[in-house]
Amino acid sequence: SMNVLCNLKAFVVRLKFLYRDWKYINLFADSDKKELDVTLALLRKNCHILDKGLHIVPFDKGHGRKTYNEALALKRNLVSTPKENDLSFLWCCDIIALYEKAQKNELKELNIPFHNYNKSEKQLIYDFLHSRVSCRNFNNIIIDDCIWNEIIGIAADAPNGCCRQTSRIYVVNDRTTISKLKHNIGGATGFSNGIPYLLCVTSDVRSYACMDRMLAYIDASLFVENLVLACRANNVFTTILNFQHASEKERNNVMELLNIPLYERIIVFIAAGRVDFVPVKPLRMHVNEFRKL
């Protein structure tokens, strides 16, 4: 009877995992694709593909017609909606117009000049990059909301798969909410003066296909790297907190506390704030240990 009980328990656990996977896979159903956010993300994806083709020299006329037709259909679904004034929607409209010009041999030079950094500028940038260090000793200085918007704007400029732009961020500075969240986040202990700001980075997974759904984690990680560097540029220090080993209960608690929808996957938490001093940064291995070829 003990073996039967153990087998039954194992079967129930498997059923729970299957049900969770089933809910996840259903996020990619066609009915969900009707959401405006998803439609715009897919439009950006198609226009990103068209944009790549526009920069091929010589231009391959007629190539990408299927992608172009899909982009037109997605664009029509967004006309006369709130997304019509989104900057990324306007960019997509420009790309579609350029593609149409290219088919008529009316495409002009698309490349633009760029700045070459000199030696002193390069060293300044290197010094800045090396100055980022994880910090757990924050003071209570308030960070203006406009500064957070600047930081998030830089984070949004990070590379992401086919320009889907699926990363989302929750900026929490309510001490009661942070206190509740801390109990559900591994590594959220050991802060000398508490955590003044707790950032939760998620990814809207609805615009990914099942075969590339892990790309959501890569896109959000690139977003996070830009985010912590932008924080450093604004004299805000950070520590990234791993959330991938969270239990299902902890994950559900966080989603309830922050009102995170099911279609967003929690990627990481970041403790952030102003500081009076920083710790000594750990030394990295030699470059030869990283480079293999």
PDB file of N, CA and C in Angstrom, residues 169-189 191 194-202 241-243 245-260 266-272:
ATOM      1  N   ILE A 169       9.028  45.738 -16.817  1.00  0.00           N
ATOM      2  CA  ILE A 169       9.668  45.983 -15.533  1.00  0.00           C
ATOM      3  C   ILE A 169       8.689  46.612 -14.548  1.00  0.00           C
ATOM      4  N   TYR A 170       8.713  46.117 -13.324  1.00  0.00           N
ATOM      5  CA  TYR A 170       7.896  46.628 -12.236  1.00  0.00           C
ATOM      6  C   TYR A 170       8.840  47.283 -11.228  1.00  0.00           C
ATOM      7  N   VAL A 171       8.668  48.579 -11.008  1.00  0.00           N
ATOM      8  CA  VAL A 171       9.518  49.328 -10.082  1.00  0.00           C
ATOM      9  C   VAL A 171       8.766  49.479  -8.759  1.00  0.00           C
ATOM     10  N   VAL A 172       9.243  48.799  -7.728  1.00  0.00           N
ATOM     11  CA  VAL A 172       8.551  48.765  -6.439  1.00  0.00           C
ATOM     12  C   VAL A 172       9.367  49.533  -5.405  1.00  0.00           C
ATOM     13  N   ASN A 173       8.753  50.509  -4.751  1.00  0.00           N
ATOM     14  CA  ASN A 173       9.444  51.223  -3.674  1.00  0.00           C
ATOM     15  C   ASN A 173       8.612  51.310  -2.403  1.00  0.00           C
ATOM     16  N   ASP A 174       7.500  50.601  -2.370  1.00  0.00           N
ATOM     17  CA  ASP A 174       6.687  50.526  -1.162  1.00  0.00           C
ATOM     18  C   ASP A 174       7.309  49.500  -0.210  1.00  0.00           C
ATOM     19  N   ARG A 175       7.676  49.940   0.978  1.00  0.00           N
ATOM     20  CA  ARG A 175       8.416  49.084   1.911  1.00  0.00           C
ATOM     21  C   ARG A 175       7.615  47.848   2.327  1.00  0.00           C
ATOM     22  N   THR A 176       6.326  48.000   2.484  1.00  0.00           N
ATOM     23  CA  THR A 176       5.494  46.863   2.877  1.00  0.00           C
ATOM     24  C   THR A 176       5.485  45.801   1.786  1.00  0.00           C
ATOM     25  N   THR A 177       5.317  46.242   0.543  1.00  0.00           N
ATOM     26  CA  THR A 177       5.313  45.297  -0.587  1.00  0.00           C
ATOM     27  C   THR A 177       6.671  44.640  -0.741  1.00  0.00           C
ATOM     28  N   ILE A 178       7.752  45.420  -0.613  1.00  0.00           N
ATOM     29  CA  ILE A 178       9.101  44.864  -0.722  1.00  0.00           C
ATOM     30  C   ILE A 178       9.334  43.827   0.364  1.00  0.00           C
ATOM     31  N   SER A 179       8.862  44.102   1.579  1.00  0.00           N
ATOM     32  CA  SER A 179       9.022  43.161   2.686  1.00  0.00           C
ATOM     33  C   SER A 179       8.330  41.835   2.380  1.00  0.00           C
ATOM     34  N   LYS A 180       7.150  41.892   1.776  1.00  0.00           N
ATOM     35  CA  LYS A 180       6.429  40.671   1.418  1.00  0.00           C
ATOM     36  C   LYS A 180       7.130  39.932   0.283  1.00  0.00           C
ATOM     37  N   LEU A 181       7.662  40.695  -0.675  1.00  0.00           N
ATOM     38  CA  LEU A 181       8.330  40.080  -1.821  1.00  0.00           C
ATOM     39  C   LEU A 181       9.610  39.372  -1.407  1.00  0.00           C
ATOM     40  N   LYS A 182      10.339  39.960  -0.461  1.00  0.00           N
ATOM     41  CA  LYS A 182      11.647  39.427  -0.057  1.00  0.00           C
ATOM     42  C   LYS A 182      11.571  37.976   0.388  1.00  0.00           C
ATOM     43  N   HIS A 183      10.457  37.601   1.007  1.00  0.00           N
ATOM     44  CA  HIS A 183      10.313  36.232   1.496  1.00  0.00           C
ATOM     45  C   HIS A 183      10.171  35.217   0.362  1.00  0.00           C
ATOM     46  N   ASN A 184       9.959  35.711  -0.842  1.00  0.00           N
ATOM     47  CA  ASN A 184       9.761  34.821  -1.997  1.00  0.00           C
ATOM     48  C   ASN A 184      10.919  34.863  -2.988  1.00  0.00           C
ATOM     49  N   ILE A 185      11.983  35.578  -2.620  1.00  0.00           N
ATOM     50  CA  ILE A 185      13.103  35.765  -3.546  1.00  0.00           C
ATOM     51  C   ILE A 185      14.392  35.271  -2.906  1.00  0.00           C
ATOM     52  N   GLY A 186      15.016  34.263  -3.523  1.00  0.00           N
ATOM     53  CA  GLY A 186      16.302  33.799  -3.024  1.00  0.00           C
ATOM     54  C   GLY A 186      17.361  34.870  -3.189  1.00  0.00           C
ATOM     55  N   GLY A 187      18.207  35.049  -2.168  1.00  0.00           N
ATOM     56  CA  GLY A 187      19.271  36.045  -2.247  1.00  0.00           C
ATOM     57  C   GLY A 187      18.846  37.432  -1.824  1.00  0.00           C
ATOM     58  N   ALA A 188      17.614  37.582  -1.338  1.00  0.00           N
ATOM     59  CA  ALA A 188      17.116  38.900  -0.948  1.00  0.00           C
ATOM     60  C   ALA A 188      17.397  39.219   0.519  1.00  0.00           C
ATOM     61  N   THR A 189      18.260  38.434   1.139  1.00  0.00           N
ATOM     62  CA  THR A 189      18.648  38.710   2.524  1.00  0.00           C
ATOM     63  C   THR A 189      20.051  39.302   2.543  1.00  0.00           C
ATOM     64  N   PHE A 191      20.961  42.470   3.306  1.00  0.00           N
ATOM     65  CA  PHE A 191      21.069  43.888   2.962  1.00  0.00           C
ATOM     66  C   PHE A 191      21.123  44.713   4.250  1.00  0.00           C
ATOM     67  N   GLY A 194      18.156  47.466   4.340  1.00  0.00           N
ATOM     68  CA  GLY A 194      16.952  47.156   3.590  1.00  0.00           C
ATOM     69  C   GLY A 194      17.119  47.449   2.100  1.00  0.00           C
ATOM     70  N   ILE A 195      16.049  47.247   1.358  1.00  0.00           N
ATOM     71  CA  ILE A 195      16.053  47.473  -0.091  1.00  0.00           C
ATOM     72  C   ILE A 195      15.087  48.613  -0.400  1.00  0.00           C
ATOM     73  N   PRO A 196      15.590  49.772  -0.797  1.00  0.00           N
ATOM     74  CA  PRO A 196      14.693  50.901  -1.079  1.00  0.00           C
ATOM     75  C   PRO A 196      13.887  50.728  -2.363  1.00  0.00           C
ATOM     76  N   TYR A 197      14.508  50.092  -3.369  1.00  0.00           N
ATOM     77  CA  TYR A 197      13.821  49.841  -4.642  1.00  0.00           C
ATOM     78  C   TYR A 197      14.046  48.394  -5.051  1.00  0.00           C
ATOM     79  N   LEU A 198      12.962  47.728  -5.430  1.00  0.00           N
ATOM     80  CA  LEU A 198      13.046  46.353  -5.899  1.00  0.00           C
ATOM     81  C   LEU A 198      12.427  46.303  -7.291  1.00  0.00           C
ATOM     82  N   LEU A 199      13.229  45.925  -8.265  1.00  0.00           N
ATOM     83  CA  LEU A 199      12.783  45.892  -9.656  1.00  0.00           C
ATOM     84  C   LEU A 199      12.518  44.450 -10.065  1.00  0.00           C
ATOM     85  N   CYS A 200      11.383  44.223 -10.659  1.00  0.00           N
ATOM     86  CA  CYS A 200      11.038  42.892 -11.166  1.00  0.00           C
ATOM     87  C   CYS A 200      10.995  42.956 -12.686  1.00  0.00           C
ATOM     88  N   VAL A 201      11.846  42.175 -13.333  1.00  0.00           N
ATOM     89  CA  VAL A 201      11.898  42.140 -14.798  1.00  0.00           C
ATOM     90  C   VAL A 201      11.211  40.867 -15.283  1.00  0.00           C
ATOM     91  N   THR A 202      10.244  41.042 -16.168  1.00  0.00           N
ATOM     92  CA  THR A 202       9.516  39.915 -16.731  1.00  0.00           C
ATOM     93  C   THR A 202       9.612  39.947 -18.259  1.00  0.00           C
ATOM     94  N   LEU A 241      19.140  39.601  -8.384  1.00  0.00           N
ATOM     95  CA  LEU A 241      18.726  38.488  -7.537  1.00  0.00           C
ATOM     96  C   LEU A 241      18.128  37.379  -8.396  1.00  0.00           C
ATOM     97  N   ASN A 242      18.693  36.199  -8.274  1.00  0.00           N
ATOM     98  CA  ASN A 242      18.229  35.059  -9.063  1.00  0.00           C
ATOM     99  C   ASN A 242      16.829  34.635  -8.614  1.00  0.00           C
ATOM    100  N   PHE A 243      15.950  34.429  -9.592  1.00  0.00           N
ATOM    101  CA  PHE A 243      14.592  33.981  -9.268  1.00  0.00           C
ATOM    102  C   PHE A 243      14.268  32.637  -9.910  1.00  0.00           C
ATOM    103  N   HIS A 245      15.217  29.650  -9.310  1.00  0.00           N
ATOM    104  CA  HIS A 245      15.036  28.484  -8.443  1.00  0.00           C
ATOM    105  C   HIS A 245      13.839  28.646  -7.507  1.00  0.00           C
ATOM    106  N   ALA A 246      12.999  29.660  -7.778  1.00  0.00           N
ATOM    107  CA  ALA A 246      11.815  29.888  -6.942  1.00  0.00           C
ATOM    108  C   ALA A 246      10.830  28.726  -7.084  1.00  0.00           C
ATOM    109  N   SER A 247      10.151  28.403  -5.989  1.00  0.00           N
ATOM    110  CA  SER A 247       9.120  27.373  -6.032  1.00  0.00           C
ATOM    111  C   SER A 247       7.869  27.915  -6.710  1.00  0.00           C
ATOM    112  N   GLU A 248       6.964  27.021  -7.052  1.00  0.00           N
ATOM    113  CA  GLU A 248       5.717  27.454  -7.688  1.00  0.00           C
ATOM    114  C   GLU A 248       4.918  28.356  -6.749  1.00  0.00           C
ATOM    115  N   LYS A 249       4.963  28.051  -5.457  1.00  0.00           N
ATOM    116  CA  LYS A 249       4.260  28.868  -4.474  1.00  0.00           C
ATOM    117  C   LYS A 249       4.849  30.275  -4.413  1.00  0.00           C
ATOM    118  N   GLU A 250       6.180  30.365  -4.400  1.00  0.00           N
ATOM    119  CA  GLU A 250       6.833  31.676  -4.368  1.00  0.00           C
ATOM    120  C   GLU A 250       6.516  32.477  -5.628  1.00  0.00           C
ATOM    121  N   ARG A 251       6.528  31.795  -6.761  1.00  0.00           N
ATOM    122  CA  ARG A 251       6.223  32.465  -8.024  1.00  0.00           C
ATOM    123  C   ARG A 251       4.792  33.004  -8.028  1.00  0.00           C
ATOM    124  N   ASN A 252       3.866  32.194  -7.552  1.00  0.00           N
ATOM    125  CA  ASN A 252       2.466  32.618  -7.500  1.00  0.00           C
ATOM    126  C   ASN A 252       2.280  33.787  -6.537  1.00  0.00           C
ATOM    127  N   ASN A 253       2.999  33.761  -5.415  1.00  0.00           N
ATOM    128  CA  ASN A 253       2.904  34.860  -4.448  1.00  0.00           C
ATOM    129  C   ASN A 253       3.358  36.176  -5.072  1.00  0.00           C
ATOM    130  N   VAL A 254       4.480  36.112  -5.803  1.00  0.00           N
ATOM    131  CA  VAL A 254       5.015  37.318  -6.441  1.00  0.00           C
ATOM    132  C   VAL A 254       4.050  37.835  -7.502  1.00  0.00           C
ATOM    133  N   MET A 255       3.518  36.929  -8.310  1.00  0.00           N
ATOM    134  CA  MET A 255       2.603  37.333  -9.379  1.00  0.00           C
ATOM    135  C   MET A 255       1.343  37.980  -8.800  1.00  0.00           C
ATOM    136  N   GLU A 256       0.887  37.477  -7.658  1.00  0.00           N
ATOM    137  CA  GLU A 256      -0.299  38.046  -7.016  1.00  0.00           C
ATOM    138  C   GLU A 256       0.014  39.417  -6.418  1.00  0.00           C
ATOM    139  N   LEU A 257       1.171  39.537  -5.764  1.00  0.00           N
ATOM    140  CA  LEU A 257       1.542  40.800  -5.125  1.00  0.00           C
ATOM    141  C   LEU A 257       1.711  41.936  -6.137  1.00  0.00           C
ATOM    142  N   LEU A 258       2.281  41.603  -7.311  1.00  0.00           N
ATOM    143  CA  LEU A 258       2.558  42.625  -8.317  1.00  0.00           C
ATOM    144  C   LEU A 258       1.544  42.637  -9.452  1.00  0.00           C
ATOM    145  N   ASN A 259       0.533  41.765  -9.344  1.00  0.00           N
ATOM    146  CA  ASN A 259      -0.511  41.688 -10.371  1.00  0.00           C
ATOM    147  C   ASN A 259       0.100  41.398 -11.748  1.00  0.00           C
ATOM    148  N   ILE A 260       0.992  40.432 -11.787  1.00  0.00           N
ATOM    149  CA  ILE A 260       1.656  40.031 -13.032  1.00  0.00           C
ATOM    150  C   ILE A 260       0.776  39.021 -13.761  1.00  0.00           C
ATOM    151  N   ILE A 266       8.518  35.707 -14.988  1.00  0.00           N
ATOM    152  CA  ILE A 266       9.431  36.461 -14.128  1.00  0.00           C
ATOM    153  C   ILE A 266      10.854  35.984 -14.416  1.00  0.00           C
ATOM    154  N   ILE A 267      11.737  36.915 -14.777  1.00  0.00           N
ATOM    155  CA  ILE A 267      13.110  36.552 -15.135  1.00  0.00           C
ATOM    156  C   ILE A 267      14.065  36.771 -13.961  1.00  0.00           C
ATOM    157  N   VAL A 268      14.156  38.006 -13.470  1.00  0.00           N
ATOM    158  CA  VAL A 268      15.020  38.312 -12.330  1.00  0.00           C
ATOM    159  C   VAL A 268      14.406  39.435 -11.504  1.00  0.00           C
ATOM    160  N   PHE A 269      14.897  39.553 -10.280  1.00  0.00           N
ATOM    161  CA  PHE A 269      14.652  40.726  -9.461  1.00  0.00           C
ATOM    162  C   PHE A 269      15.962  41.485  -9.334  1.00  0.00           C
ATOM    163  N   ILE A 270      15.877  42.800  -9.131  1.00  0.00           N
ATOM    164  CA  ILE A 270      17.070  43.628  -8.958  1.00  0.00           C
ATOM    165  C   ILE A 270      16.839  44.554  -7.773  1.00  0.00           C
ATOM    166  N   ALA A 271      17.714  44.465  -6.779  1.00  0.00           N
ATOM    167  CA  ALA A 271      17.689  45.418  -5.673  1.00  0.00           C
ATOM    168  C   ALA A 271      18.457  46.646  -6.122  1.00  0.00           C
ATOM    169  N   ALA A 272      17.947  47.841  -5.833  1.00  0.00           N
ATOM    170  CA  ALA A 272      18.576  49.062  -6.338  1.00  0.00           C
ATOM    171  C   ALA A 272      18.403  50.217  -5.360  1.00  0.00           C
TER     172      ALA A 272
END
